[in-house]
CSV table of C-alpha atoms and ligand atoms in Angstrom, one decimal:
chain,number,residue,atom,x,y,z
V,22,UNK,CA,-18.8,24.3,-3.9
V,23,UNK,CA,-15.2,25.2,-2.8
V,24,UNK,CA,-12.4,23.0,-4.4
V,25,UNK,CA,-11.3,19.8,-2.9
V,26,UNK,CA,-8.2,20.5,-0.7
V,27,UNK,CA,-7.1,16.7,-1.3
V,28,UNK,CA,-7.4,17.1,-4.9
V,29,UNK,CA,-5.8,20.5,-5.6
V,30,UNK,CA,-2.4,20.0,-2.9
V,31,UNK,CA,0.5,21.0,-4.2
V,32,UNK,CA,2.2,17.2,-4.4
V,33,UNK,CA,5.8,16.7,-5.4
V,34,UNK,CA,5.9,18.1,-9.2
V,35,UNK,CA,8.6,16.0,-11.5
V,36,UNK,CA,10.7,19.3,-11.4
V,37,UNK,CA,11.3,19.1,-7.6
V,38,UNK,CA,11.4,15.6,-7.6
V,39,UNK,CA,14.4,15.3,-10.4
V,40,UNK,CA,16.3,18.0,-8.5
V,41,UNK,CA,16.0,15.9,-5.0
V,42,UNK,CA,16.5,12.8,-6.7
V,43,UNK,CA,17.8,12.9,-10.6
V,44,UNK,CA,21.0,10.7,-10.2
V,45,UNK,CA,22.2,7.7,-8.3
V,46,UNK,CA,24.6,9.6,-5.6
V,47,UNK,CA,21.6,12.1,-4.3
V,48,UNK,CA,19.7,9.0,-4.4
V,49,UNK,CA,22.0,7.3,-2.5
V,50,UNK,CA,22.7,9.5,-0.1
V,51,UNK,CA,19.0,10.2,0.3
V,52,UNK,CA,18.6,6.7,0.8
V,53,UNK,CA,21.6,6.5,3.5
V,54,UNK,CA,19.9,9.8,5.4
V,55,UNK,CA,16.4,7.7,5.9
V,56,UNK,CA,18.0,4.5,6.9
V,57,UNK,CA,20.1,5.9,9.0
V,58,UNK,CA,19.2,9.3,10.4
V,59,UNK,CA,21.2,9.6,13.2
V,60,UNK,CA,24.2,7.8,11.4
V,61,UNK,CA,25.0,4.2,10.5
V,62,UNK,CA,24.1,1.5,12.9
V,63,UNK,CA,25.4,-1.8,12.6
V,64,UNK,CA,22.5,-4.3,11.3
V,65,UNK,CA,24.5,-7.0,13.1
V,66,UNK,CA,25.1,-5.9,16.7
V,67,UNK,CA,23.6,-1.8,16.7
V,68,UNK,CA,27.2,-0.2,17.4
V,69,UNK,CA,27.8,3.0,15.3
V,70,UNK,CA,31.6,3.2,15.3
V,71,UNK,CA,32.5,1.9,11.7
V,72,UNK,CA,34.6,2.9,8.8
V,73,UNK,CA,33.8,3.2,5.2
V,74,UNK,CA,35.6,1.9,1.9
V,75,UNK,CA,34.2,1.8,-1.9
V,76,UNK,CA,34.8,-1.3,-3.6
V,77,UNK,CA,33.7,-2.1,-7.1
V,78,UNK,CA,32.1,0.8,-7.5
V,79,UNK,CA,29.9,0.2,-3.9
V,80,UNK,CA,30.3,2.1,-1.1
V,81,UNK,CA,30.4,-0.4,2.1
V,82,UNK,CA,29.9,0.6,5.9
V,83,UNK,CA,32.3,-1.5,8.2
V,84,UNK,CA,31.3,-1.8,11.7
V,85,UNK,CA,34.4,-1.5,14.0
V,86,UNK,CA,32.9,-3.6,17.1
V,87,UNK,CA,31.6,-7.1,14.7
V,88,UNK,CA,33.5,-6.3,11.2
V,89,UNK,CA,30.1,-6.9,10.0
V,90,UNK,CA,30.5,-5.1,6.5
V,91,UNK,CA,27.3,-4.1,5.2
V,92,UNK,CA,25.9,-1.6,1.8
V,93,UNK,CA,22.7,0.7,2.2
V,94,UNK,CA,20.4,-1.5,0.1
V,95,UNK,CA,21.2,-4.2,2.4
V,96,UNK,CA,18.7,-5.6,4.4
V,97,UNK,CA,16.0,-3.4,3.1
V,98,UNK,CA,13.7,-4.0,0.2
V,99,UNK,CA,16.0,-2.9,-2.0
V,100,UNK,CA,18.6,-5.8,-1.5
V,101,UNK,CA,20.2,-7.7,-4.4
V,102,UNK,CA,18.8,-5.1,-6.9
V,103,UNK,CA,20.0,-4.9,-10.2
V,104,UNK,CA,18.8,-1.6,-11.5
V,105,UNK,CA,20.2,1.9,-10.1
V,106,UNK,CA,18.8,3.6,-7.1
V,107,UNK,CA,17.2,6.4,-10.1
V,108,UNK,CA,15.0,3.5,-11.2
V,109,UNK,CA,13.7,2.5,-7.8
V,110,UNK,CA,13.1,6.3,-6.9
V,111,UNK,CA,11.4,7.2,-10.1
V,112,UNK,CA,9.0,4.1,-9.6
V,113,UNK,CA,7.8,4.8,-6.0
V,114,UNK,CA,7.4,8.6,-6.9
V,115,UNK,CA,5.1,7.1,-9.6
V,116,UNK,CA,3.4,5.2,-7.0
V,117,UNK,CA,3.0,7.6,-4.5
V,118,UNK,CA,1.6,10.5,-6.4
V,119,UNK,CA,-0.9,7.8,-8.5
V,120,UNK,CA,-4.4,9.5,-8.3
V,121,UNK,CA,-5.3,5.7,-9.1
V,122,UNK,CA,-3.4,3.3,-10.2
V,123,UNK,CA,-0.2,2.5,-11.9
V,124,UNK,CA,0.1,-0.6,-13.8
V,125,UNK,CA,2.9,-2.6,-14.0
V,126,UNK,CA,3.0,-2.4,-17.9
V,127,UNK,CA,3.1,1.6,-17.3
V,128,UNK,CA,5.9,1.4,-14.8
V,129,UNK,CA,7.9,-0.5,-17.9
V,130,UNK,CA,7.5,2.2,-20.4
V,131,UNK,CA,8.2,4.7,-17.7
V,132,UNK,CA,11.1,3.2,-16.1
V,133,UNK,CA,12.5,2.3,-19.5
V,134,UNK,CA,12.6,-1.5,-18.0
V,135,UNK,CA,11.7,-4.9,-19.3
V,136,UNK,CA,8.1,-5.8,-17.7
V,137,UNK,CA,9.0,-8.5,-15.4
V,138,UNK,CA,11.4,-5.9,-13.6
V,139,UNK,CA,8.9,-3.3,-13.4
V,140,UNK,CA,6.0,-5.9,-12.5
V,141,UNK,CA,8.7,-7.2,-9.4
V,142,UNK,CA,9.5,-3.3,-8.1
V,143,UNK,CA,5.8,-2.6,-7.9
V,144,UNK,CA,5.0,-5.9,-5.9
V,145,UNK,CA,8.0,-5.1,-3.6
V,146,UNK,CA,7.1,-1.5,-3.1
V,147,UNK,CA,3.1,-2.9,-3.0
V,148,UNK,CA,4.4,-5.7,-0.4
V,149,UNK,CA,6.1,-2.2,1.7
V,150,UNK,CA,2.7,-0.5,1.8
V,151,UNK,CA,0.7,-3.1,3.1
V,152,UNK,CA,3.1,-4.2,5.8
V,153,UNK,CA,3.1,-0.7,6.3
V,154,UNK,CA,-0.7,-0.7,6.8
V,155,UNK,CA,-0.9,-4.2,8.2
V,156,UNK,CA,-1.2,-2.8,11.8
V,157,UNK,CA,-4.2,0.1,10.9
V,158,UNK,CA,-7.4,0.3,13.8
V,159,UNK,CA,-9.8,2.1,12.9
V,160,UNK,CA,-11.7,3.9,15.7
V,161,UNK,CA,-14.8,6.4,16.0
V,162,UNK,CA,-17.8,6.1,13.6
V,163,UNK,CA,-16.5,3.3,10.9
V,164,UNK,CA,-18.0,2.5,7.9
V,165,UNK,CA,-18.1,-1.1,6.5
V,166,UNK,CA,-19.5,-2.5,3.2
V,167,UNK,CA,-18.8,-5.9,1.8
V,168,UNK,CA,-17.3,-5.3,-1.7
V,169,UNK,CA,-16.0,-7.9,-5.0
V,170,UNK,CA,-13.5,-7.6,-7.1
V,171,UNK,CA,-11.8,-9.5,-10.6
V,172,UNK,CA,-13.3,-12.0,-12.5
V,173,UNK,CA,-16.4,-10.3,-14.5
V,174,UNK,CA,-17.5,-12.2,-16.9
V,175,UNK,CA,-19.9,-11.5,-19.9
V,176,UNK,CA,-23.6,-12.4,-18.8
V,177,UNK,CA,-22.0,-13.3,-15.2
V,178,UNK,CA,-24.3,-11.9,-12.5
V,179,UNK,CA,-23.2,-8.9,-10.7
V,180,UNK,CA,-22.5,-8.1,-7.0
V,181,UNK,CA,-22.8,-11.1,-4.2
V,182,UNK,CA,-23.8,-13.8,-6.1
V,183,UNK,CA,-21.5,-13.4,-8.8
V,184,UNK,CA,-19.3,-16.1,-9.8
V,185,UNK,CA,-15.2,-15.6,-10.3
V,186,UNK,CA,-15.0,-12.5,-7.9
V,187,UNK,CA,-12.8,-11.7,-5.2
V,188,UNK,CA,-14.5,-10.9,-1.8
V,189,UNK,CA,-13.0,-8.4,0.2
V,190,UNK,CA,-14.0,-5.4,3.5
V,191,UNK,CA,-14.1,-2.3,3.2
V,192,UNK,CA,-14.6,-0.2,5.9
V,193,UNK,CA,-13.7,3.8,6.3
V,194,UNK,CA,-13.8,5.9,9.6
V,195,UNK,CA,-15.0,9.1,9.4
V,196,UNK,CA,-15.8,12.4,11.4
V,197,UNK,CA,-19.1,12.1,13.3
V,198,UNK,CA,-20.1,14.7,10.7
V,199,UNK,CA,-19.1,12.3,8.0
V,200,UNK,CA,-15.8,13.1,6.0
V,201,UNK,CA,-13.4,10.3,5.7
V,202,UNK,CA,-10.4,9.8,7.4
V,203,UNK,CA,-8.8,6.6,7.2
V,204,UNK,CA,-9.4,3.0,5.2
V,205,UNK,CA,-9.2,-0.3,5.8
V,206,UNK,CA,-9.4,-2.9,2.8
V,207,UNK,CA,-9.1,-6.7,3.7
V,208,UNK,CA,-9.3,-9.6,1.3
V,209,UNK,CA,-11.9,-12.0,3.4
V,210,UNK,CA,-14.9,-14.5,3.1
V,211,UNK,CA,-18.1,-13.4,4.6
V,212,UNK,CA,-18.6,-15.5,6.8
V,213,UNK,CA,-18.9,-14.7,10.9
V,214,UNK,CA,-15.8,-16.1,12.0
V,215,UNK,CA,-13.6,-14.5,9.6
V,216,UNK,CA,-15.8,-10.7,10.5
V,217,UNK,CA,-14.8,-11.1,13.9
V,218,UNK,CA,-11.0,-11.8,13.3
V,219,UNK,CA,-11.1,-9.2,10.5
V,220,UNK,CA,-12.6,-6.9,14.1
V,221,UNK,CA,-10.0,-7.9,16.1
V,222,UNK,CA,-7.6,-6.6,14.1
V,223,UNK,CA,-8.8,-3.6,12.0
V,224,UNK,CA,-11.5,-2.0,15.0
V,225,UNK,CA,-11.0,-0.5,17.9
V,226,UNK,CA,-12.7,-1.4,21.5
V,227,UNK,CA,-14.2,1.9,21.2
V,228,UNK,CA,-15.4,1.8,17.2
V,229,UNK,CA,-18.8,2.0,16.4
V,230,UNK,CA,-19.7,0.8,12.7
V,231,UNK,CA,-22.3,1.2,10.7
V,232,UNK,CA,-23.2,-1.5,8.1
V,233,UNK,CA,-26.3,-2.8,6.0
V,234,UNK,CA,-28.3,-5.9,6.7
V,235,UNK,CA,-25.6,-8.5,5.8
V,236,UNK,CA,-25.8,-10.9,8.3
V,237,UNK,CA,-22.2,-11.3,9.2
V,238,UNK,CA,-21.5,-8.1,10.0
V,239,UNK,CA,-22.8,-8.1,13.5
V,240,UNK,CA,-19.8,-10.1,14.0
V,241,UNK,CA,-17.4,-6.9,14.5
V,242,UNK,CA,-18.7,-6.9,17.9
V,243,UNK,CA,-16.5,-9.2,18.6
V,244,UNK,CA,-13.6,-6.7,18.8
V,245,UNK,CA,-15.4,-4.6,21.4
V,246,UNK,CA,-17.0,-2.5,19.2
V,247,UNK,CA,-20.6,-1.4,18.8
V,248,UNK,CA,-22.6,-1.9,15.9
V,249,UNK,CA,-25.8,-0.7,13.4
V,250,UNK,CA,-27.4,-2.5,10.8
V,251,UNK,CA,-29.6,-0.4,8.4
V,252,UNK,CA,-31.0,-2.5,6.4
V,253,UNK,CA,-31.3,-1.5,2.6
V,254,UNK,CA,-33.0,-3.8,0.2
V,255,UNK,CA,-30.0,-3.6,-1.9
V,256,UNK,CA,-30.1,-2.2,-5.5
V,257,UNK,CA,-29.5,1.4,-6.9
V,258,UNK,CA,-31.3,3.0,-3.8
V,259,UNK,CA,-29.2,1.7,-1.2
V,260,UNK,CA,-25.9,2.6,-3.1
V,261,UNK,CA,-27.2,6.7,-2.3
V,262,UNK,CA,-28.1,6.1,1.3
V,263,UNK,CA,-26.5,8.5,3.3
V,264,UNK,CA,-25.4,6.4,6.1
V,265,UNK,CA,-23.0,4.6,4.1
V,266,UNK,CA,-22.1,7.7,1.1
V,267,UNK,CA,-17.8,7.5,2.3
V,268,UNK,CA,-17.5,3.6,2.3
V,269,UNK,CA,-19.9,3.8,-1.6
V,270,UNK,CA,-17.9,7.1,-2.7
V,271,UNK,CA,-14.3,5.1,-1.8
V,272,UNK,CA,-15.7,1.5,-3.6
V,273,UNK,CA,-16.6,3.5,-6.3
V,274,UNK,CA,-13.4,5.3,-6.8
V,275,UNK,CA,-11.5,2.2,-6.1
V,276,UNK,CA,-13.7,0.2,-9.3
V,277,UNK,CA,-13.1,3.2,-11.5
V,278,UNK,CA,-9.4,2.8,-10.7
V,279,UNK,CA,-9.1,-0.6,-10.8
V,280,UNK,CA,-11.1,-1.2,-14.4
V,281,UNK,CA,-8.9,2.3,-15.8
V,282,UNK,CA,-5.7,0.4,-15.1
V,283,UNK,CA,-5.9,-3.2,-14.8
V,284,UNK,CA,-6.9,-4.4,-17.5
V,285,UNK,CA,-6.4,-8.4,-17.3
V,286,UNK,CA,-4.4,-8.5,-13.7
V,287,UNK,CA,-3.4,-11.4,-11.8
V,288,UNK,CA,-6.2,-9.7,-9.2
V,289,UNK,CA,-7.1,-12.9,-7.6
V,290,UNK,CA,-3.5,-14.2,-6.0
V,291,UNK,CA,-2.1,-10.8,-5.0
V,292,UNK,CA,-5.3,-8.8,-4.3
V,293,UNK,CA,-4.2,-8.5,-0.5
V,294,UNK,CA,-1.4,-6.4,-2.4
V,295,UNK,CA,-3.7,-4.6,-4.2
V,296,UNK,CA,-5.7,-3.2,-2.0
V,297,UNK,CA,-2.9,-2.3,0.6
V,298,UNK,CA,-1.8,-0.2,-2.1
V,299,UNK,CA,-5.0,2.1,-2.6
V,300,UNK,CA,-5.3,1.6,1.3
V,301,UNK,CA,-1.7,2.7,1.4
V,302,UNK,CA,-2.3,5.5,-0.7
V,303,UNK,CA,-5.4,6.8,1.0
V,304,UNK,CA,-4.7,7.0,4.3
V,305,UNK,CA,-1.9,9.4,3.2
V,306,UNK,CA,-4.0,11.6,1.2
V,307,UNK,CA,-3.7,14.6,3.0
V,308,UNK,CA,0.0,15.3,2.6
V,309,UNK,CA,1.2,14.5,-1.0
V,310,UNK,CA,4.5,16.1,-0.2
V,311,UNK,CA,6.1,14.0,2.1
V,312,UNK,CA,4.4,10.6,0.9
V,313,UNK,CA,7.9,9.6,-1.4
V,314,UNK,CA,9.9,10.6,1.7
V,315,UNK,CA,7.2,8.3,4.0
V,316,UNK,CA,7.6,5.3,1.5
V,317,UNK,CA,11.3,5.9,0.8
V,318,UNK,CA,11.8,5.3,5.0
V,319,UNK,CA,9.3,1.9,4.4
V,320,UNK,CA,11.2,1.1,2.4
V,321,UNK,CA,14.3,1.2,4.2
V,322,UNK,CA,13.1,-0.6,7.3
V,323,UNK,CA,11.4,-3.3,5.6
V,324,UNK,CA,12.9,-6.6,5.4
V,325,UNK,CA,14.3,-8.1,1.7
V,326,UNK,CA,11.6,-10.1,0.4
V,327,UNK,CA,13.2,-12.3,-2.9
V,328,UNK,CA,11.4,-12.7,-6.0
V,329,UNK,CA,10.1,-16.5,-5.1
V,330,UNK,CA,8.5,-14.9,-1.6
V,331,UNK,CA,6.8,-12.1,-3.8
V,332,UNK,CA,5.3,-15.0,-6.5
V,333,UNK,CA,4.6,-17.1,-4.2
V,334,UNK,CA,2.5,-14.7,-1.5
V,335,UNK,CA,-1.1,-15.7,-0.7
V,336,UNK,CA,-1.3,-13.2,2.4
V,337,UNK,CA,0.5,-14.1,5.2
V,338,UNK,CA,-1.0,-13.7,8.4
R,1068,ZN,ZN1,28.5,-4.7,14.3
């Protein structure tokens, strides 16, 4: 068997990532480059003539047309920060190149940060991937599985019936020969109604999925797409069935990583952020290189979101 080409990329080693990024001005400028790549535009009325001026150690853009006077980290995610850009940087690079996951209590010893700091940069850079991802269709053969997460407890049962766990889709297209291409992961109940919104959203017209017998599931049809139940019988033989080996492999993966880093997490309230982040992370597999660079740009283009939003956040929509 030949290696895994997803596995052995290159990535972005900490060498190359410290000479791109190692101290606040190649940061910042890195960070001016992908908000603005053409040059500054005015966040109040879009014109691009402006003047610049540096004022308590800031630089500010001015914009010559409004006299709107704006900073890079504002109106991105980055917005009222505290910490230096390096700290920010160092924590999505540790994000992005995550074979699994990266705890918030990692982050602090990493970032050299006190934990509710580091537990806030991972849910804003969490809350950038999954608006990121909020728009994905899948298309072509898809795989779906229903799937539970959280809340085991000793002598609890185990898989649908258990008590304490949070419900969620998964659902993987692949090649017609069967290699995965892209993920979807949605918190949801199973129940019809919520299948055939979930559809709607995540399939498209021309998707056909594949699913066992859970009754529900024929529900995706409501998004156009066609649909086959094979049903299993449940238990250890249905978990090797072909027909659904990506959507298993990627569940199984996703437990692994989830019980390796996680150990008592606040899974329940923020597990639509969760999963956006292995969903995040997934779909962008293929290219480890460019994946800071991807969620620097994020980043940049998505809106502040203060700490009460972030604590607050059931999913939105
Ligand atoms: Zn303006």
């Amino acid at each position: 068997m030949g290696i895994n080409r997803v596995q052995f990329q290159k990535g972005l080693s900490i060498a190359e990532f410290m000479e791109r990024y190692g101290t606040e001005e190649k940061c910042h400028a890195a960070l001016v480059a992908s908000r603005w790549p053409t040059g500054f535009v005015c966040p109040e009325c879009g014109c691009t003539r402006h003047g610049t001026f540096e004022r308590k150690g800031l630089r500010y853009w001015q914009c010559s047309a409004c006299r709107a006077q704006t900073t890079v980290t504002c109106g991105t995610i980055f917005q009222s920060t505290k910490r230096p850009l390096t700290t920010w940087f160092l924590a999505m690079h540790l994000l992005a190149q995550a074979k699994n996951n990266v705890s918030a209590l990692e982050l602090k010893r990493h970032l050299g940060v006190r934990y509710k700091t580091a537990w806030l940069i991972k849910h804003k850079l969490m809350e950038v991937m999954r608006e990121r991802e909020e728009s994905r269709q899948l298309d072509g053969r898809v795989e779906i599985d229903d799937a539970y997460l959280g809340g085991e407890l000793p002598g609890g049962k185990s898989g649908r019936g258990s008590e304490n766990k949070v419900p969620f889709i998964a659902a993987v297209q692949t090649t017609e020969a069967g290699h995965p291409l892209f993920a979807c992961l949605t918190k949801l109940e199973f129940t019809k109604d919520a299948i055939a919104q979930w559809a709607k959203k995540s399939l498209c017209a021309s998707a056909h999925v594949v699913s066992d017998g859970l009754w529900c599931f024929q529900a995706v049809t409501a998004s156009g797409a066609a649909h086959a139940r094979t049903v299993t019988g449940g238990g250890p033989a249905s978990v090797k069935l072909e027909t659904f080996r990506v959507v298993n492999t990627l569940l199984g993966n996703l437990k692994t990583a989830f019980s390796g880093t996680y150990h008592a997490f606040d899974f329940a309230k923020y597990t639509h952020r969760y999963l956006a982040e292995v969903q995040y992370r997934f779909n962008r597999r293929f290219d480890l290189s460019s994946i800071l660079a991807r969620l620097l740009r994020a980043s940049a283009i998505t809106s502040p979101h203060p700490e009460r939003i972030i604590r607050a956040a059931e999913q939105c929509g």
